[in-house]
Amino acid sequence: MLCTHCVNAALNLVFIAPARAQVRQITHVDILSTANSLVIHLEVPNAEQATILQTSVGDEIILDLLVTQLGAGLAADQAAPISGIERVLVEPLDANSVRINLVGGGGAPTVDISRDESQIVLNVMPPVRSIRCRYCPRPEYPDAALSDRIAATVSLRIEFDAEGVATEAFVERSSGNALLDQAAVEAALTYEFEVQGYGDQGGSIPIEFTFSVE
């Protein structure tokens, strides 16, 4: 049979709650653009102990800083701070956490996180892109333009899907000849590319054709 003292001791063990973690407060946010990356400085005490959860969803990286608050007036929302990064959003997620959204253009950015006692530094790199021709025939020279010995250059923009297949082609700078422009567009619409880093929406690329007469 248990003594009263023993029962009380057992109950005390059951109901003792863990100490609540102290909430850190971000006191300064600085977003700097460099030639090739975006650097986000967050000044916060005991930064080396902060818990950061990272999630990747499509073209977006989400960073949640737990047991952390954002100082008054420090929320930030920047559109297209550098090429390849479409949006940076720093805002409170709830009373005790802060969310940072990083949206890439045509792919998720990569994030390198470093920290010390007083700051968290996020080095954000745009998605790596590459594109090369898989099937890119030259346009046929229209007979009427050839007979008139017309030489000119036409600049197009080709839109392609996630598989690299051309879906649209637009004249950005005309050759001055409708036949040459049309021949260039017709050829561009048959193009196929090997693409990387453009995401599910595909992308676009400028291209220039020169029609010359030897």
Short mmCIF file of N, CA and C in Angstrom, two decimals, residues 88-205:
data_model
loop_
_atom_site.label_atom_id
_atom_site.label_comp_id
_atom_site.label_asym_id
_atom_site.label_seq_id
_atom_site.Cartn_x
_atom_site.Cartn_y
_atom_site.Cartn_z
N VAL A 88 9.99 38.92 -51.97
CA VAL A 88 10.49 38.64 -50.63
C VAL A 88 9.49 39.22 -49.64
N LEU A 89 8.99 38.38 -48.75
CA LEU A 89 8.00 38.82 -47.77
C LEU A 89 8.43 38.38 -46.39
N VAL A 90 8.54 39.33 -45.47
CA VAL A 90 8.87 39.05 -44.07
C VAL A 90 7.70 39.56 -43.24
N GLU A 91 7.04 38.66 -42.49
CA GLU A 91 5.86 39.06 -41.75
C GLU A 91 5.63 38.14 -40.56
N PRO A 92 4.85 38.58 -39.56
CA PRO A 92 4.50 37.68 -38.45
C PRO A 92 3.61 36.56 -38.97
N LEU A 93 3.87 35.34 -38.52
CA LEU A 93 3.01 34.21 -38.85
C LEU A 93 1.92 34.07 -37.79
N ASP A 94 2.31 34.19 -36.53
CA ASP A 94 1.38 34.23 -35.42
C ASP A 94 2.06 35.01 -34.30
N ALA A 95 1.56 34.90 -33.08
CA ALA A 95 2.10 35.71 -31.98
C ALA A 95 3.55 35.40 -31.67
N ASN A 96 3.99 34.18 -31.94
CA ASN A 96 5.34 33.78 -31.54
C ASN A 96 6.15 33.13 -32.67
N SER A 97 5.89 33.53 -33.89
CA SER A 97 6.71 33.04 -35.00
C SER A 97 6.67 34.02 -36.16
N VAL A 98 7.72 33.99 -36.96
CA VAL A 98 7.89 34.90 -38.09
C VAL A 98 8.08 34.07 -39.34
N ARG A 99 7.45 34.48 -40.43
CA ARG A 99 7.58 33.76 -41.70
C ARG A 99 8.27 34.63 -42.74
N ILE A 100 9.17 33.99 -43.50
CA ILE A 100 9.85 34.63 -44.61
C ILE A 100 9.53 33.83 -45.86
N ASN A 101 8.89 34.48 -46.83
CA ASN A 101 8.57 33.86 -48.11
C ASN A 101 9.54 34.36 -49.18
N LEU A 102 10.14 33.43 -49.91
CA LEU A 102 11.06 33.76 -50.99
C LEU A 102 10.54 33.09 -52.25
N VAL A 103 10.11 33.90 -53.22
CA VAL A 103 9.51 33.37 -54.43
C VAL A 103 10.46 33.57 -55.60
N GLY A 104 10.85 32.46 -56.23
CA GLY A 104 11.73 32.53 -57.39
C GLY A 104 10.96 32.69 -58.68
N GLY A 105 11.64 33.10 -59.71
CA GLY A 105 11.04 33.20 -61.03
C GLY A 105 11.41 31.98 -61.86
N GLY A 106 10.44 31.06 -62.03
CA GLY A 106 10.71 29.86 -62.81
C GLY A 106 11.47 28.80 -62.06
N GLY A 107 11.36 28.76 -60.77
CA GLY A 107 12.06 27.76 -59.96
C GLY A 107 12.26 28.29 -58.56
N ALA A 108 12.49 27.37 -57.63
CA ALA A 108 12.70 27.78 -56.24
C ALA A 108 14.12 28.30 -56.04
N PRO A 109 14.28 29.40 -55.31
CA PRO A 109 15.64 29.86 -54.99
C PRO A 109 16.31 28.91 -54.00
N THR A 110 17.60 29.05 -53.86
CA THR A 110 18.33 28.31 -52.84
C THR A 110 18.73 29.29 -51.74
N VAL A 111 18.76 28.80 -50.50
CA VAL A 111 19.03 29.66 -49.35
C VAL A 111 20.14 29.05 -48.50
N ASP A 112 21.16 29.85 -48.24
CA ASP A 112 22.22 29.46 -47.31
C ASP A 112 22.03 30.26 -46.03
N ILE A 113 21.90 29.57 -44.89
CA ILE A 113 21.61 30.22 -43.61
C ILE A 113 22.84 30.18 -42.73
N SER A 114 23.23 31.34 -42.22
CA SER A 114 24.30 31.41 -41.23
C SER A 114 23.83 32.29 -40.08
N ARG A 115 24.43 32.09 -38.90
CA ARG A 115 24.01 32.88 -37.74
C ARG A 115 25.10 32.90 -36.69
N ASP A 116 25.00 33.90 -35.83
CA ASP A 116 25.89 33.99 -34.68
C ASP A 116 25.04 34.42 -33.49
N GLU A 117 25.65 35.02 -32.49
CA GLU A 117 24.90 35.37 -31.28
C GLU A 117 23.86 36.44 -31.51
N SER A 118 24.05 37.29 -32.53
CA SER A 118 23.19 38.46 -32.66
C SER A 118 22.45 38.59 -33.99
N GLN A 119 22.71 37.70 -34.95
CA GLN A 119 22.05 37.87 -36.23
C GLN A 119 21.90 36.55 -36.99
N ILE A 120 20.89 36.55 -37.84
CA ILE A 120 20.69 35.47 -38.80
C ILE A 120 20.87 36.07 -40.18
N VAL A 121 21.67 35.43 -41.02
CA VAL A 121 21.93 35.93 -42.36
C VAL A 121 21.47 34.90 -43.38
N LEU A 122 20.61 35.33 -44.29
CA LEU A 122 20.11 34.47 -45.36
C LEU A 122 20.73 34.92 -46.67
N ASN A 123 21.49 34.06 -47.31
CA ASN A 123 22.04 34.36 -48.63
C ASN A 123 21.16 33.62 -49.65
N VAL A 124 20.39 34.38 -50.41
CA VAL A 124 19.38 33.82 -51.31
C VAL A 124 19.89 33.88 -52.75
N MET A 125 19.96 32.71 -53.39
CA MET A 125 20.42 32.63 -54.77
C MET A 125 19.23 32.34 -55.68
N PRO A 126 19.12 33.06 -56.81
CA PRO A 126 18.04 32.78 -57.77
C PRO A 126 18.15 31.36 -58.32
N PRO A 127 17.06 30.82 -58.83
CA PRO A 127 17.12 29.48 -59.42
C PRO A 127 18.09 29.43 -60.58
N VAL A 128 18.84 28.33 -60.69
CA VAL A 128 19.79 28.16 -61.79
C VAL A 128 19.03 27.75 -63.04
N ARG A 129 19.25 28.48 -64.12
CA ARG A 129 18.55 28.19 -65.35
C ARG A 129 19.53 27.84 -66.46
N SER A 130 19.10 26.95 -67.32
CA SER A 130 19.88 26.66 -68.52
C SER A 130 18.91 26.32 -69.64
N ILE A 131 19.32 26.64 -70.86
CA ILE A 131 18.49 26.35 -72.02
C ILE A 131 19.39 26.13 -73.22
N ARG A 132 19.11 25.10 -73.98
CA ARG A 132 19.85 24.86 -75.21
C ARG A 132 18.90 24.23 -76.24
N CYS A 133 19.27 24.36 -77.49
CA CYS A 133 18.41 23.88 -78.56
C CYS A 133 18.38 22.36 -78.61
N ARG A 134 17.18 21.82 -78.71
CA ARG A 134 17.00 20.40 -79.00
C ARG A 134 16.61 20.24 -80.48
N TYR A 135 15.76 21.14 -80.95
CA TYR A 135 15.36 21.18 -82.36
C TYR A 135 15.12 22.64 -82.72
N CYS A 136 16.03 23.23 -83.47
CA CYS A 136 15.96 24.66 -83.78
C CYS A 136 16.34 24.90 -85.25
N PRO A 137 15.48 24.56 -86.19
CA PRO A 137 15.79 24.77 -87.61
C PRO A 137 15.76 26.26 -87.97
N ARG A 138 16.57 26.62 -88.96
CA ARG A 138 16.53 27.98 -89.46
C ARG A 138 15.26 28.18 -90.29
N PRO A 139 14.75 29.41 -90.33
CA PRO A 139 13.56 29.66 -91.16
C PRO A 139 13.89 29.54 -92.65
N GLU A 140 12.89 29.17 -93.43
CA GLU A 140 13.07 29.13 -94.86
C GLU A 140 13.01 30.55 -95.42
N TYR A 141 13.88 30.82 -96.38
CA TYR A 141 13.90 32.14 -97.00
C TYR A 141 12.76 32.21 -98.01
N PRO A 142 11.80 33.11 -97.84
CA PRO A 142 10.67 33.18 -98.78
C PRO A 142 11.15 33.48 -100.20
N ASP A 143 10.58 32.78 -101.17
CA ASP A 143 11.02 32.95 -102.56
C ASP A 143 10.90 34.39 -103.03
N ALA A 144 9.79 35.05 -102.63
CA ALA A 144 9.59 36.43 -103.10
C ALA A 144 10.67 37.36 -102.55
N ALA A 145 11.04 37.16 -101.28
CA ALA A 145 12.09 37.99 -100.69
C ALA A 145 13.45 37.64 -101.28
N LEU A 146 13.64 36.37 -101.59
CA LEU A 146 14.91 35.95 -102.16
C LEU A 146 15.09 36.51 -103.56
N SER A 147 14.02 36.50 -104.32
CA SER A 147 14.12 37.03 -105.68
C SER A 147 14.40 38.53 -105.68
N ASP A 148 13.94 39.21 -104.65
CA ASP A 148 14.20 40.65 -104.54
C ASP A 148 15.51 40.93 -103.80
N ARG A 149 16.19 39.85 -103.41
CA ARG A 149 17.49 39.95 -102.71
C ARG A 149 17.39 40.83 -101.46
N ILE A 150 16.33 40.58 -100.69
CA ILE A 150 16.12 41.33 -99.45
C ILE A 150 16.94 40.69 -98.33
N ALA A 151 17.72 41.50 -97.65
CA ALA A 151 18.50 41.03 -96.49
C ALA A 151 18.09 41.85 -95.28
N ALA A 152 17.79 41.16 -94.17
CA ALA A 152 17.33 41.87 -92.98
C ALA A 152 17.43 40.97 -91.76
N THR A 153 17.22 41.57 -90.60
CA THR A 153 17.25 40.84 -89.33
C THR A 153 15.93 41.05 -88.60
N VAL A 154 15.39 39.98 -88.03
CA VAL A 154 14.15 40.06 -87.25
C VAL A 154 14.43 39.50 -85.86
N SER A 155 13.93 40.18 -84.84
CA SER A 155 14.09 39.75 -83.45
C SER A 155 12.75 39.25 -82.92
N LEU A 156 12.77 38.06 -82.33
CA LEU A 156 11.56 37.45 -81.80
C LEU A 156 11.72 37.16 -80.31
N ARG A 157 10.60 36.89 -79.67
CA ARG A 157 10.60 36.28 -78.34
C ARG A 157 9.75 35.02 -78.43
N ILE A 158 10.37 33.90 -78.01
CA ILE A 158 9.70 32.61 -78.06
C ILE A 158 9.30 32.21 -76.64
N GLU A 159 8.04 31.88 -76.47
CA GLU A 159 7.57 31.34 -75.20
C GLU A 159 7.53 29.81 -75.31
N PHE A 160 7.93 29.13 -74.23
CA PHE A 160 7.95 27.67 -74.24
C PHE A 160 7.36 27.14 -72.94
N ASP A 161 6.90 25.89 -73.00
CA ASP A 161 6.28 25.28 -71.82
C ASP A 161 7.33 24.58 -70.97
N ALA A 162 6.86 23.86 -69.95
CA ALA A 162 7.79 23.21 -69.01
C ALA A 162 8.65 22.16 -69.68
N GLU A 163 8.21 21.63 -70.82
CA GLU A 163 8.98 20.62 -71.55
C GLU A 163 9.93 21.24 -72.56
N GLY A 164 9.91 22.57 -72.67
CA GLY A 164 10.80 23.26 -73.60
C GLY A 164 10.25 23.38 -75.00
N VAL A 165 8.96 23.08 -75.21
CA VAL A 165 8.35 23.15 -76.53
C VAL A 165 7.77 24.55 -76.75
N ALA A 166 8.09 25.17 -77.89
CA ALA A 166 7.61 26.51 -78.20
C ALA A 166 6.08 26.53 -78.27
N THR A 167 5.49 27.54 -77.62
CA THR A 167 4.04 27.67 -77.63
C THR A 167 3.59 28.95 -78.32
N GLU A 168 4.41 30.00 -78.27
CA GLU A 168 4.10 31.27 -78.91
C GLU A 168 5.39 31.91 -79.41
N ALA A 169 5.25 32.75 -80.43
CA ALA A 169 6.40 33.51 -80.93
C ALA A 169 5.92 34.89 -81.34
N PHE A 170 6.62 35.93 -80.86
CA PHE A 170 6.20 37.30 -81.12
C PHE A 170 7.36 38.08 -81.74
N VAL A 171 7.05 38.94 -82.68
CA VAL A 171 8.07 39.82 -83.28
C VAL A 171 8.30 40.99 -82.33
N GLU A 172 9.52 41.13 -81.85
CA GLU A 172 9.88 42.26 -80.99
C GLU A 172 10.49 43.40 -81.80
N ARG A 173 11.22 43.06 -82.85
CA ARG A 173 11.74 44.08 -83.76
C ARG A 173 11.65 43.54 -85.18
N SER A 174 10.83 44.19 -85.97
CA SER A 174 10.55 43.70 -87.31
C SER A 174 11.76 43.87 -88.23
N SER A 175 11.81 42.99 -89.22
CA SER A 175 12.83 43.10 -90.26
C SER A 175 12.48 44.20 -91.24
N GLY A 176 11.23 44.65 -91.20
CA GLY A 176 10.76 45.62 -92.19
C GLY A 176 10.09 44.95 -93.37
N ASN A 177 10.09 43.62 -93.35
CA ASN A 177 9.47 42.87 -94.44
C ASN A 177 8.55 41.83 -93.83
N ALA A 178 7.27 41.87 -94.20
CA ALA A 178 6.28 40.98 -93.59
C ALA A 178 6.57 39.51 -93.91
N LEU A 179 7.10 39.23 -95.08
CA LEU A 179 7.38 37.85 -95.46
C LEU A 179 8.48 37.26 -94.58
N LEU A 180 9.53 38.05 -94.35
CA LEU A 180 10.63 37.57 -93.50
C LEU A 180 10.16 37.40 -92.06
N ASP A 181 9.37 38.34 -91.58
CA ASP A 181 8.85 38.22 -90.22
C ASP A 181 8.02 36.95 -90.06
N GLN A 182 7.15 36.68 -91.02
CA GLN A 182 6.28 35.52 -90.94
C GLN A 182 7.09 34.22 -91.02
N ALA A 183 8.11 34.19 -91.86
CA ALA A 183 8.96 33.00 -91.97
C ALA A 183 9.67 32.72 -90.65
N ALA A 184 10.13 33.79 -89.99
CA ALA A 184 10.81 33.63 -88.71
C ALA A 184 9.86 33.09 -87.64
N VAL A 185 8.64 33.62 -87.59
CA VAL A 185 7.66 33.17 -86.61
C VAL A 185 7.31 31.70 -86.84
N GLU A 186 7.10 31.31 -88.10
CA GLU A 186 6.74 29.94 -88.40
C GLU A 186 7.84 28.96 -87.98
N ALA A 187 9.09 29.34 -88.20
CA ALA A 187 10.20 28.48 -87.78
C ALA A 187 10.27 28.40 -86.26
N ALA A 188 10.10 29.54 -85.58
CA ALA A 188 10.22 29.58 -84.13
C ALA A 188 9.17 28.71 -83.45
N LEU A 189 8.00 28.60 -84.05
CA LEU A 189 6.93 27.81 -83.45
C LEU A 189 7.21 26.31 -83.50
N THR A 190 8.24 25.90 -84.23
CA THR A 190 8.62 24.48 -84.26
C THR A 190 9.76 24.17 -83.28
N TYR A 191 10.24 25.17 -82.58
CA TYR A 191 11.43 24.98 -81.75
C TYR A 191 11.14 24.14 -80.51
N GLU A 192 12.16 23.39 -80.11
CA GLU A 192 12.14 22.64 -78.86
C GLU A 192 13.47 22.83 -78.17
N PHE A 193 13.43 23.01 -76.84
CA PHE A 193 14.64 23.28 -76.05
C PHE A 193 14.80 22.24 -74.95
N GLU A 194 16.04 22.06 -74.53
CA GLU A 194 16.34 21.37 -73.28
C GLU A 194 16.44 22.45 -72.21
N VAL A 195 15.53 22.44 -71.25
CA VAL A 195 15.48 23.52 -70.27
C VAL A 195 15.65 22.99 -68.85
N GLN A 196 16.20 23.84 -67.99
CA GLN A 196 16.35 23.51 -66.57
C GLN A 196 16.14 24.77 -65.75
N GLY A 197 15.38 24.66 -64.67
CA GLY A 197 15.22 25.78 -63.75
C GLY A 197 14.12 26.75 -64.13
N TYR A 198 13.25 26.40 -65.08
CA TYR A 198 12.17 27.30 -65.47
C TYR A 198 10.84 26.95 -64.81
N GLY A 199 10.79 25.85 -64.07
CA GLY A 199 9.58 25.52 -63.33
C GLY A 199 8.46 25.00 -64.22
N ASP A 200 7.28 24.85 -63.61
CA ASP A 200 6.13 24.27 -64.29
C ASP A 200 5.51 25.20 -65.32
N GLN A 201 5.83 26.49 -65.25
CA GLN A 201 5.21 27.45 -66.16
C GLN A 201 6.03 27.68 -67.43
N GLY A 202 7.21 27.08 -67.54
CA GLY A 202 8.05 27.33 -68.70
C GLY A 202 8.67 28.72 -68.64
N GLY A 203 8.89 29.33 -69.79
CA GLY A 203 9.51 30.65 -69.80
C GLY A 203 9.55 31.20 -71.21
N SER A 204 10.47 32.13 -71.44
CA SER A 204 10.61 32.74 -72.76
C SER A 204 12.07 33.06 -73.02
N ILE A 205 12.40 33.22 -74.28
CA ILE A 205 13.78 33.51 -74.66
C ILE A 205 13.77 34.37 -75.92
#
